[in-house]
C-alpha cells in the first residue's frame, strides 16, 4: 500500500472511530436525558410523601402530596390517572413557579434581569440528598434558567420521625449586572382534593389567635402582614388546610403550616382552574423589591409544615415534638417559675418596694423575680411609656444602688433575678433619639407617627445592631448572675425609611435579618440564659424568632377564661413548654381557676403576694410545688385535646408522658349557663389500653374535698372508651386530674 493510500485508510478509520464515539456519547446522553425526563424525586417522612417529577422539558412538577406509598416506583403512575381539566401553560403544578414566561397563575418567584428582561424559566439541573443526624435529611434541587445565569436551589429538610418538613429556596445570579427580585417565596406546594378548608387565625392586642374556618373557593385567598416588626398583631403566619372536609381533632386530612419569619409574610392559597390548590408561602414582597448583585445569594426563610390523615391533634403533636427536639432553646430542659412585678407596681417602684417583692418571691416559692419596664432613664425618666426608651442606664432616683444590688438581694433570698428590655425601640423623648436620630426608622419629610409613643430602631444598620447587642451584653457583663431576660417589642413600623439603606425597598427584610444577627450573637455568648419572646402579647410568635428563645408571651390578656381559648389555639402550633402563662388579677375567677389555667404551660405569677389572704397564699405555695411535681409531663408530654371550649360547656386537655405511665388532665368550666358542667364522663386519649391506672384530683384549694373516688382502678381501655367525669360545675369550675399507672 502506498503512503497516500495508507493516509486515506487511517483517515477513514479515525472518522469511523470518531463517529462511533460520538454515536455512543450521543446515545448515552439521550439515554441519560430520557431517564432524567422521567425521574421522580421523592421527599418522604415516616408516614407521608411528596413526589416531584422532571418532565421532558426539564421542568420540575409536583405530582403527589399525601400518605406515603409502599412502593416508591408507583409515584410515576399518578399523573396519567388524573382527569381534572387542561393546563395550557403546562407549569401550574410547578415545584417553583416562575413569572414572566408562560405562567398564568400566581408565581413563586418574579425577577427583572440585569438587561431589563422580566421573563424567567427554571429547568432541572441536578438533585441530591444528604443524611444528617437524628433521622434528618435534606434534599436539594438545582434549577437554572437556560438563557440567563440565574439559579434557584430548592431545599427540603425532612424530620422523618416527626413527619415535619422545612422548605426554603436559595436564589443566586451571576449576570453582568444587578437583578431585581420582585417575589421570592420559600415554598410552592401543589395539592389535590375535592375541596379545601382553611382554618386561619386573626386578632389584635389582647385578642390573639381567634380561629376562623371557611371553604376555599376559586381564586386566591391571601394571609399577610405589612407591619414590619410585631407582624403577628392582626394575623399570625400559622394556619391549617383540611382536605375534602374540615378535619376534626382525631379524623381527617390536614396540613399545618407556618412561616419561620418575624417580618412581613405572605401566604397565597389559590384554587386554580383545574380545582387544585396552589400554596405559595414566603416573605411579603410588599415594598420589598430586592436588588441582587452578581454572585450574591438570597436565602428565604423556611416554610414549616406537617401533614396528617388522623386529624389536627396528630398534626399538632408532630409540630410540638419537632419544636422541642430541634427548634426552641433547651426544648428538652426545664423552665423557671416567675414572679413579675408589672401588674403589682407598673412604673411606680423603688429599691425598697423591689426588695420586698424579692422576699415575696422566696415566700411564694417561685424561682425568679422579674423586674419589668420602668427601671431606666435619667434625663428622661421612664415613669410612663412616653419617655426614656433607649436610655438603658438604671434610673438613679428609683435604683440608686443599681441592678447589681437587686441581683445580690435575689441571691440572698435564694432566687434568681430577671429583667425586662425592649432594645429595638426608642421614645422620641430620649437621649438616644437626641444623639442618633439617624438610627430611627421614620420618614424625614413626614409627621412622625408613633405606636405606643415609640419609634423602631433601624436594625438594618450594623451600628444599631451593635448597640442593641450591647444593651444585653452590658447587663450580663456587669451582672453575670442575671437569670432571665424578657425581650419585648411593642411598636410596628410607620413611615418606613432608613437613613442607612441605599435601597429603601431592602428595609423590611434587612431589619429582620439584623434582628436575627443580634439574637445569634446573644445566643453564641449566652447560650443557656432563659429568654422570653414578648411583643405586646403574641405580636411576634413564630419559629424564626423562637429559635433564639426558650418561651413566648401569648397575650397581655391574662383573664383566665379568655386564656383558656387563646392557649388552646396556640397549642396547635407550639408546645406547652414555650407558653408563658401568668396568674394575675385579670378576670373575676377565683385564684384556683386562674392558677389551674396558668399551669397548662409554663406557670408564672404577676400578683401582689402581700395582698393574698392566708388561704390564698397557702394555695399558691402548694400549687407551685404540685406544679413542679407534674410539669415535666406538661412540658414534654404529648397533648390531647378532649373537649373544645368553643363547642362545649367546658374545655378539657390532657398531657401524656412518653411512656404512657402518667397524664395530667385539665378541665375548665367556660360557660355560665344554668347547670353547665360535665354531665357525662370524658373519654381520654393516648393511654395504653392494657395498663391499669388510678385517678386522683390535685391542686385542691385549702379546706375543700375532691369529688373524685380515688380508690377505683381503671384500665386504659376503659378510660379511653368510657372515660372519667371530672365533676366540673359552677362550684368546681376548674379541676386538675392526675392519672397514674399502677405498677
XYZ file of C-alpha atoms in Angstrom:
743
model
C 0.000 0.000 0.000
C 1.423 3.366 -0.985
C 1.789 6.095 1.612
C -1.158 8.044 0.200
C -3.489 5.054 0.485
C -2.227 4.457 3.994
C -3.086 8.006 4.983
C -6.569 7.699 3.448
C -7.192 4.428 5.279
C -6.097 5.877 8.585
C -8.304 8.905 7.981
C -11.320 6.684 7.287
C -10.578 4.658 10.385
C -10.329 7.787 12.515
C -13.569 9.146 11.095
C -15.323 5.873 11.774
C -13.948 5.769 15.311
C -14.934 9.378 15.837
C -18.424 8.666 14.524
C -18.716 5.608 16.726
C -17.524 7.605 19.765
C -19.948 10.437 19.039
C -22.736 7.932 18.457
C -22.062 6.219 21.795
C -21.737 9.566 23.542
C -24.937 10.829 21.927
C -26.774 7.621 22.758
C -25.599 7.822 26.354
C -26.689 11.461 26.527
C -30.061 10.610 25.004
C -30.478 7.736 27.423
C -29.486 9.928 30.370
C -31.840 12.649 29.129
C -34.654 10.152 28.741
C -34.037 8.776 32.210
C -33.802 12.316 33.595
C -37.085 13.251 31.892
C -38.899 10.508 33.790
C -37.064 10.972 37.052
C -39.171 11.118 40.204
C -37.725 12.798 43.287
C -39.433 11.702 46.494
C -39.410 13.621 49.766
C -40.554 11.138 52.412
C -41.173 11.209 56.156
C -42.213 8.245 58.272
C -45.837 8.397 57.087
C -46.027 10.992 54.325
C -44.511 11.818 50.963
C -44.163 14.473 48.316
C -43.270 13.357 44.771
C -41.660 15.665 42.208
C -41.153 14.694 38.567
C -38.716 16.028 35.992
C -40.573 16.497 32.691
C -39.280 16.159 29.126
C -38.946 19.961 29.107
C -36.758 19.718 32.253
C -39.379 21.437 34.358
C -39.912 20.006 37.835
C -43.539 19.385 38.743
C -45.227 18.290 41.955
C -47.244 15.154 41.194
C -48.159 13.899 44.668
C -48.621 15.031 48.266
C -50.105 12.766 50.906
C -49.708 9.448 52.681
C -46.546 7.592 51.667
C -46.908 4.795 49.102
C -45.471 1.389 49.932
C -43.704 1.197 46.561
C -41.940 4.394 45.511
C -41.789 3.404 41.845
C -45.575 3.862 41.644
C -45.498 7.651 42.115
C -44.699 7.975 38.397
C -48.101 6.471 37.528
C -50.088 9.216 39.247
C -50.145 11.983 36.560
C -51.657 9.693 33.906
C -54.603 8.849 36.163
C -55.817 12.402 36.754
C -58.520 13.950 34.566
C -59.160 17.335 36.161
C -59.014 19.523 33.075
C -56.306 21.040 30.959
C -53.454 23.322 31.901
C -52.439 25.322 28.777
C -49.259 26.563 30.431
C -48.061 23.123 31.442
C -46.497 24.501 34.631
C -49.409 25.113 37.003
C -48.074 22.264 39.154
C -44.508 23.564 39.068
C -42.360 22.941 42.126
C -41.391 26.635 41.985
C -43.476 28.631 39.541
C -41.695 31.498 37.749
C -43.355 34.647 36.425
C -42.965 36.329 33.067
C -42.841 33.370 30.698
C -45.773 31.001 30.243
C -47.216 31.059 33.760
C -50.787 32.366 34.045
C -51.221 31.872 37.786
C -49.680 33.261 40.990
C -45.882 32.896 40.789
C -43.445 31.815 43.481
C -40.710 33.998 42.006
C -40.645 37.144 39.868
C -37.482 38.904 38.667
C -36.108 41.572 36.368
C -32.795 40.535 34.838
C -29.774 42.790 34.508
C -30.736 43.608 30.893
C -34.304 44.533 31.848
C -35.949 41.294 30.727
C -38.739 40.146 33.044
C -39.105 36.516 31.945
C -37.829 33.521 33.846
C -37.666 29.834 33.067
C -36.408 27.303 35.584
C -35.167 23.924 34.395
C -33.814 20.944 36.257
C -30.046 20.663 36.658
C -29.447 18.220 39.498
C -30.603 16.961 42.873
C -29.028 15.338 45.894
C -29.998 14.155 49.351
C -27.727 14.441 52.367
C -28.418 12.478 55.519
C -27.899 14.243 58.830
C -28.115 13.167 62.451
C -31.288 12.170 64.283
C -33.052 10.780 61.216
C -32.941 14.155 59.466
C -32.110 14.599 55.779
C -32.029 17.479 53.311
C -32.846 17.193 49.623
C -31.724 19.986 47.317
C -32.884 20.506 43.721
C -30.975 22.913 41.474
C -32.996 24.790 38.820
C -31.473 27.102 36.225
C -32.677 29.477 33.553
C -31.397 28.172 30.146
C -30.777 31.724 28.887
C -29.705 33.697 31.949
C -27.057 32.970 34.602
C -29.749 32.632 37.230
C -30.326 29.644 39.520
C -32.756 28.663 42.251
C -31.999 25.809 44.627
C -34.979 24.310 46.410
C -34.308 22.776 49.821
C -36.466 20.241 51.657
C -35.302 19.325 55.156
C -37.119 16.242 56.398
C -37.581 15.363 60.066
C -38.780 11.851 59.329
C -39.815 10.737 62.815
C -41.929 13.849 63.362
C -43.485 13.939 59.857
C -42.279 17.542 59.577
C -40.703 19.297 56.583
C -38.932 22.643 56.345
C -38.784 24.074 52.843
C -36.858 27.108 51.573
C -35.082 28.428 48.486
C -31.721 29.991 47.705
C -31.629 32.361 44.738
C -28.323 33.193 43.034
C -27.401 35.173 39.933
C -24.090 35.685 38.084
C -25.301 38.018 35.356
C -23.354 41.110 34.271
C -25.345 43.464 36.468
C -27.827 43.596 39.325
C -31.002 41.545 39.186
C -34.167 42.748 40.944
C -36.242 40.221 42.868
C -39.918 41.167 42.981
C -41.181 37.972 44.641
C -39.231 35.253 46.415
C -41.313 32.522 48.012
C -39.966 29.878 50.345
C -42.303 27.133 49.187
C -44.693 26.328 46.369
C -46.960 23.325 47.032
C -49.494 21.793 44.637
C -52.256 19.966 46.485
C -55.134 17.859 45.179
C -58.533 17.174 46.772
C -62.257 17.562 46.103
C -62.443 20.602 48.395
C -60.224 22.637 50.708
C -60.969 24.185 54.081
C -58.798 26.919 55.561
C -58.549 27.426 59.318
C -56.871 30.793 59.790
C -56.338 32.989 62.842
C -56.831 36.697 63.430
C -56.835 39.119 66.320
C -55.394 42.241 67.874
C -53.912 43.237 71.209
C -55.466 41.029 73.942
C -57.468 39.103 71.306
C -54.822 36.820 69.851
C -55.416 33.578 67.927
C -59.113 33.880 67.108
C -59.876 30.967 64.745
C -61.962 31.196 61.605
C -62.645 28.320 59.208
C -64.033 28.604 55.688
C -64.017 26.727 52.413
C -61.512 27.885 49.824
C -63.216 28.635 46.523
C -61.901 29.530 43.064
C -59.357 32.340 43.156
C -56.815 33.448 45.736
C -57.059 33.779 49.493
C -54.118 35.714 50.950
C -52.868 35.737 54.526
C -50.328 38.502 55.001
C -48.766 41.145 57.209
C -47.220 44.521 56.395
C -46.493 45.703 59.950
C -42.715 45.373 59.776
C -41.944 44.268 63.341
C -44.688 42.769 65.524
C -46.160 41.308 62.376
C -48.484 38.796 64.085
C -50.597 41.545 65.642
C -53.546 41.086 63.287
C -52.760 37.705 61.772
C -50.103 35.063 62.521
C -48.177 33.183 59.804
C -49.684 29.885 61.013
C -52.716 28.143 59.510
C -54.359 24.806 58.705
C -55.731 23.412 55.448
C -58.131 20.456 55.564
C -58.783 18.307 52.519
C -62.221 17.117 51.324
C -63.910 18.202 54.583
C -62.994 20.109 57.756
C -60.692 17.949 59.835
C -61.601 17.215 63.445
C -59.253 16.590 66.325
C -58.886 12.898 65.503
C -60.106 12.484 61.916
C -59.435 13.951 58.510
C -56.610 15.009 56.241
C -54.968 18.237 57.317
C -51.817 20.291 56.756
C -50.499 22.595 59.477
C -48.174 25.261 58.131
C -46.190 28.194 59.498
C -43.508 30.525 58.168
C -40.313 30.848 60.219
C -40.044 34.599 59.751
C -40.561 37.530 62.137
C -41.201 40.116 59.438
C -43.818 40.737 56.791
C -45.171 37.495 55.349
C -47.468 36.486 52.514
C -49.249 33.179 52.083
C -51.290 32.703 48.909
C -53.809 29.878 48.659
C -55.053 29.672 45.077
C -57.679 27.216 43.874
C -56.748 27.061 40.196
C -58.993 26.392 37.159
C -58.359 22.647 37.468
C -59.568 22.772 41.109
C -56.154 22.071 42.597
C -54.748 24.143 45.449
C -51.537 26.078 44.903
C -49.990 27.106 48.222
C -47.223 29.713 47.997
C -45.630 30.952 51.220
C -42.776 33.315 51.989
C -41.670 36.817 52.898
C -44.096 39.500 51.807
C -42.736 41.244 48.676
C -44.759 44.347 49.608
C -42.460 47.395 49.325
C -39.550 44.942 49.337
C -38.063 44.634 45.857
C -34.585 43.269 46.476
C -31.548 44.044 44.321
C -29.193 41.094 43.954
C -25.590 41.743 42.941
C -23.645 39.350 40.641
C -22.556 36.333 42.669
C -24.847 37.220 45.569
C -27.234 34.715 47.148
C -30.678 35.409 48.590
C -31.889 32.835 51.112
C -35.553 32.728 52.039
C -36.841 31.704 55.488
C -38.130 28.183 55.965
C -41.775 27.306 55.487
C -42.614 24.662 58.075
C -45.371 22.105 57.639
C -46.671 18.750 58.747
C -49.392 16.590 57.242
C -51.711 14.169 58.992
C -54.502 11.848 57.901
C -55.519 11.370 61.532
C -56.797 14.857 62.297
C -55.491 18.092 63.762
C -54.418 16.583 67.074
C -51.881 14.254 65.493
C -50.543 17.053 63.296
C -50.097 19.366 66.277
C -48.253 16.702 68.246
C -45.892 16.352 65.274
C -45.081 20.073 65.429
C -44.765 20.130 69.208
C -42.290 17.235 69.237
C -40.295 18.798 66.393
C -40.118 22.135 68.232
C -38.902 20.558 71.468
C -36.343 18.388 69.676
C -34.959 20.777 67.083
C -36.032 24.413 67.252
C -36.564 26.085 70.596
C -33.727 26.725 73.039
C -33.429 23.920 75.604
C -36.602 22.255 74.382
C -35.938 19.117 76.403
C -34.913 21.010 79.522
C -36.764 22.576 82.439
C -38.256 26.037 82.913
C -38.278 28.550 85.765
C -41.373 29.850 87.546
C -41.531 33.652 87.673
C -42.923 36.400 89.869
C -43.249 39.546 87.746
C -43.719 42.997 89.266
C -45.555 44.649 86.350
C -49.177 44.397 87.433
C -48.343 44.997 91.075
C -46.290 48.179 90.599
C -46.336 49.218 86.917
C -43.820 52.120 86.685
C -44.179 53.095 90.332
C -41.424 51.346 92.278
C -38.110 51.869 94.049
C -35.455 49.726 95.693
C -37.473 49.346 98.880
C -40.547 48.057 97.049
C -38.477 45.711 94.912
C -36.572 44.357 97.907
C -39.928 43.474 99.495
C -41.051 41.788 96.282
C -37.852 39.769 96.228
C -38.721 38.460 99.688
C -42.222 37.678 98.381
C -40.652 35.684 95.536
C -38.974 33.426 98.053
C -42.100 33.330 100.218
C -44.286 32.335 97.282
C -41.875 29.646 96.129
C -41.145 30.836 92.573
C -37.670 30.634 91.041
C -37.213 34.095 89.520
C -38.149 37.678 90.293
C -38.604 39.577 87.030
C -38.229 43.358 87.053
C -40.354 44.721 84.234
C -40.496 48.097 82.446
C -39.528 51.347 84.160
C -36.071 50.712 85.650
C -34.027 53.019 83.348
C -33.691 56.592 82.044
C -32.333 59.637 83.890
C -32.581 62.756 81.764
C -35.924 61.384 80.624
C -37.022 59.022 83.438
C -39.054 56.003 82.419
C -42.053 56.804 84.607
C -44.527 56.157 81.813
C -44.361 54.725 78.311
C -43.751 58.119 76.642
C -40.115 58.687 77.688
C -36.756 57.065 78.346
C -36.947 54.098 75.998
C -33.484 53.667 74.511
C -31.576 55.024 77.521
C -30.553 51.760 79.169
C -28.964 53.014 82.379
C -30.540 52.498 85.788
C -32.774 55.325 86.942
C -30.833 56.775 89.858
C -33.923 58.005 91.665
C -35.544 54.565 91.658
C -32.446 52.399 91.819
C -29.586 54.372 93.397
C -27.668 51.149 94.081
C -28.160 49.829 90.556
C -29.230 46.476 89.152
C -26.287 44.799 90.839
C -27.817 45.449 94.252
C -31.052 43.730 93.208
C -29.176 40.754 91.768
C -27.407 40.304 95.109
C -30.661 40.711 97.024
C -32.160 37.987 94.873
C -29.220 35.719 95.677
C -29.667 36.479 99.363
C -33.252 35.258 99.022
C -32.214 32.120 97.091
C -33.979 33.204 93.892
C -32.798 34.405 90.513
C -33.168 37.925 89.149
C -34.526 38.659 85.685
C -35.038 41.883 83.781
C -37.216 43.368 81.023
C -35.747 45.083 77.954
C -37.203 46.468 74.753
C -33.963 47.051 72.840
C -35.393 47.517 69.325
C -37.426 50.593 70.232
C -36.900 54.241 71.200
C -39.017 57.076 72.567
C -38.665 60.437 70.796
C -38.208 61.759 74.318
C -34.862 60.067 74.991
C -31.156 60.795 74.936
C -30.678 58.085 72.320
C -33.047 59.836 69.946
C -31.246 63.143 70.521
C -27.797 61.644 69.858
C -28.670 59.307 66.976
C -31.777 60.490 65.102
C -30.369 58.701 62.033
C -30.789 55.378 63.855
C -34.573 55.783 63.928
C -36.941 54.481 61.266
C -39.070 57.433 60.155
C -39.690 59.488 57.039
C -37.681 62.748 57.075
C -40.425 64.779 55.367
C -43.459 63.405 57.163
C -45.119 63.941 60.502
C -43.769 61.397 62.972
C -46.481 58.867 63.786
C -45.987 56.747 66.884
C -47.227 53.403 68.107
C -47.335 53.286 71.907
C -45.361 56.542 71.977
C -42.315 54.976 70.346
C -40.362 54.502 67.134
C -38.447 51.499 65.848
C -34.651 51.489 65.662
C -33.125 50.692 62.270
C -31.700 47.208 62.714
C -30.604 47.097 59.080
C -27.766 49.355 60.280
C -24.793 47.369 61.718
C -24.106 50.156 64.247
C -27.626 49.784 65.590
C -27.165 46.029 65.734
C -24.039 46.563 67.845
C -25.969 48.946 70.104
C -28.838 46.504 70.611
C -26.483 43.604 71.312
C -24.603 45.860 73.712
C -27.701 46.510 75.801
C -27.970 42.883 76.806
C -24.226 42.245 76.788
C -23.606 45.152 79.168
C -26.257 43.876 81.566
C -24.573 40.477 81.724
C -21.063 41.906 81.882
C -21.998 43.959 84.942
C -24.333 41.337 86.388
C -23.208 37.857 85.301
C -25.706 36.253 87.700
C -28.705 37.569 85.778
C -31.087 34.643 85.444
C -33.769 35.666 82.955
C -34.431 38.116 80.106
C -37.812 39.329 78.888
C -37.309 40.756 75.357
C -40.228 42.960 74.365
C -41.233 44.630 71.094
C -44.282 46.876 71.163
C -44.199 49.061 68.039
C -44.982 48.478 64.390
C -43.173 50.335 61.607
C -44.869 53.524 60.464
C -43.354 55.889 57.859
C -40.794 53.270 56.826
C -37.498 54.912 55.933
C -33.880 54.063 56.703
C -31.098 56.640 56.737
C -28.696 53.702 56.331
C -30.210 51.723 53.442
C -29.213 52.764 49.925
C -32.310 50.982 48.609
C -35.352 51.642 50.780
C -37.067 48.519 49.481
C -34.500 46.439 51.399
C -35.534 47.788 54.802
C -38.300 45.369 55.798
C -36.150 42.332 55.008
C -32.838 43.652 56.309
C -34.499 44.710 59.576
C -35.396 41.108 60.407
C -32.042 39.816 59.219
C -30.413 42.386 61.503
C -32.572 41.232 64.408
C -31.594 37.612 63.819
C -27.941 38.618 63.602
C -28.176 40.239 67.040
C -30.017 37.278 68.539
C -27.468 34.861 67.066
C -24.695 36.855 68.774
C -26.606 36.775 72.042
C -27.044 33.019 71.867
C -23.418 32.461 70.872
C -22.245 34.284 74.010
C -25.111 33.350 76.353
C -26.364 30.007 75.045
C -28.365 28.882 78.067
C -29.914 32.004 79.594
C -33.735 31.716 79.607
C -35.324 34.376 77.404
C -38.989 35.225 76.905
C -40.116 36.460 73.487
C -42.717 39.167 74.082
C -44.371 41.608 71.733
C -47.234 43.323 73.480
C -48.536 39.806 73.873
C -48.475 37.494 70.866
C -47.397 40.041 68.285
C -44.253 38.156 67.323
C -44.760 34.437 67.788
C -43.050 32.424 65.067
C -40.358 29.788 64.818
C -37.929 32.187 63.158
C -37.688 34.126 66.426
C -38.295 31.189 68.772
C -35.070 29.647 67.502
C -33.369 32.038 69.941
C -35.816 31.917 72.876
C -36.948 29.440 75.488
C -40.549 30.686 75.597
C -43.041 33.355 74.500
C -45.758 35.559 75.955
C -49.040 34.580 74.226
C -51.152 37.589 75.192
C -51.355 40.548 77.539
C -54.886 39.331 78.159
C -54.439 37.189 81.270
C -58.118 36.882 82.096
C -58.120 33.107 82.734
C -61.367 32.495 80.876
C -60.006 34.260 77.790
C -56.688 32.477 78.204
C -58.367 29.060 78.002
C -59.327 29.894 74.416
C -56.097 31.669 73.481
C -53.827 28.950 74.875
C -55.971 26.243 73.279
C -55.414 27.667 69.788
C -51.712 28.426 70.255
C -51.181 24.810 71.274
C -51.831 23.595 67.738
C -48.503 25.101 66.701
C -46.411 25.487 69.879
C -45.649 23.091 72.758
C -46.728 23.906 76.309
C -43.135 24.422 77.435
C -42.966 27.591 75.312
C -46.161 29.224 76.599
C -45.715 31.723 79.457
C -48.948 31.723 81.484
C -49.177 34.034 84.499
C -51.619 34.239 87.366
C -52.795 37.868 87.568
C -55.720 39.897 88.876
C -57.434 39.961 85.479
C -60.879 38.366 85.400
C -63.437 37.534 88.051
C -62.490 33.925 88.624
C -61.049 32.738 91.945
C -57.315 32.267 92.286
C -57.609 28.490 91.929
C -59.165 28.852 88.471
C -56.509 31.397 87.481
C -53.704 29.152 88.700
C -55.101 25.996 87.112
C -55.292 27.730 83.718
C -51.739 29.044 84.023
C -50.483 25.533 84.801
C -51.365 24.423 81.275
C -47.971 25.673 80.087
C -45.171 27.487 81.916
C -46.531 28.763 85.236
C -45.781 32.271 86.495
C -47.293 34.952 88.742
C -47.891 38.668 88.381
C -49.712 39.476 91.631
C -49.202 41.301 94.922
C -48.253 38.440 97.219
C -48.710 40.678 100.268
C -52.407 41.113 99.434
C -53.174 37.393 99.387
C -55.129 36.128 102.382
C -53.828 33.143 104.340
C -55.738 30.518 102.347
C -54.789 32.090 99.016
C -51.116 32.228 99.952
C -51.173 28.646 101.186
C -52.884 27.536 97.984
C -50.363 29.318 95.738
C -47.417 27.896 97.666
C -48.825 24.378 97.453
C -49.797 24.877 93.795
C -46.217 25.706 92.838
C -44.972 22.536 94.496
C -47.763 20.500 92.898
C -46.918 22.007 89.519
C -43.234 21.186 89.874
C -44.280 17.594 90.517
C -46.067 17.166 87.201
C -44.699 19.968 84.988
C -42.369 17.578 83.159
C -45.427 15.806 81.722
C -46.947 19.108 80.587
C -43.700 20.423 79.120
C -42.523 17.278 77.349
C -45.588 15.073 77.026
C -47.988 14.575 74.133
C -51.030 16.838 74.199
C -54.543 15.534 73.532
C -57.478 17.929 73.293
C -60.527 16.185 74.720
C -63.211 18.904 74.667
C -63.049 22.195 72.783
C -64.065 25.348 74.699
C -65.699 26.653 71.517
C -68.230 23.820 71.358
C -68.777 22.725 74.953
C -69.574 23.995 78.442
C -66.064 23.081 79.442
C -62.604 22.697 77.954
C -60.637 19.556 78.644
C -56.999 18.943 77.698
C -54.718 16.059 78.585
C -50.902 15.746 78.612
C -49.416 12.257 78.491
C -45.874 11.147 79.349
C -43.828 9.405 76.676
C -44.059 6.028 78.410
C -47.847 6.381 78.928
C -47.433 5.967 82.672
C -48.659 9.408 83.769
C -51.038 12.029 82.435
C -52.428 15.345 83.627
C -55.982 16.302 82.671
C -57.020 19.973 82.849
C -60.736 20.800 82.962
C -62.221 24.312 82.930
C -65.822 25.498 83.002
C -66.229 28.087 80.223
C -69.999 28.587 80.342
C -72.115 30.337 82.968
C -75.382 28.860 81.689
C -77.651 27.142 84.205
C -76.495 23.634 85.128
C -73.449 23.874 82.868
C -70.802 21.290 83.650
C -69.538 17.784 82.956
C -72.639 15.603 82.993
C -71.022 12.686 81.180
C -67.628 11.009 81.511
C -64.972 12.369 79.151
C -63.106 9.694 77.154
C -59.338 10.047 77.451
C -56.805 9.533 74.666
C -53.360 8.084 74.179
C -53.281 5.716 77.165
C -52.085 2.140 76.971
C -55.295 0.083 76.873
C -53.657 -2.812 78.729
C -52.281 -0.762 81.611
C -54.171 -0.063 84.838
C -54.494 3.481 86.171
C -55.574 5.400 89.243
C -57.237 8.813 89.026
C -56.850 11.489 91.678
C -57.578 15.180 91.882
C -54.668 17.531 92.517
C -54.260 21.214 93.322
C -57.226 21.401 95.653
C -57.959 24.668 97.442
C -57.432 24.578 101.211
C -60.486 23.303 103.063
C -62.101 21.620 100.030
C -62.526 17.944 99.232
C -62.339 16.126 95.953
C -65.455 14.733 94.292
C -63.377 12.002 92.636
C -63.399 8.448 94.012
C -59.660 7.864 94.207
C -59.936 4.233 95.332
C -61.000 2.978 91.900
C -58.601 1.449 89.398
C -59.336 1.609 85.667
C -57.804 0.031 82.607
C -56.576 2.324 79.872
C -59.162 0.669 77.657
C -61.976 1.759 79.988
C -60.679 5.304 80.346
C -60.429 5.731 76.566
C -63.785 4.125 75.713
C -65.900 5.273 78.675
C -63.820 7.977 80.305
C -63.794 9.791 83.610
C -66.069 12.554 84.879
C -64.049 15.380 86.481
C -67.265 16.692 88.073
C -66.917 20.221 86.731
C -69.693 22.632 87.673
C -70.218 26.160 88.964
C -68.819 25.145 92.366
C -65.894 23.235 90.846
C -65.059 25.435 87.869
C -61.534 24.107 87.392
C -60.374 20.579 88.085
C -56.975 19.000 87.508
C -56.758 15.211 87.493
C -53.610 13.117 87.667
C -53.797 9.682 86.053
C -51.042 7.301 87.154
C -50.150 3.807 86.058
C -50.488 1.142 88.738
C -47.161 -0.668 88.911
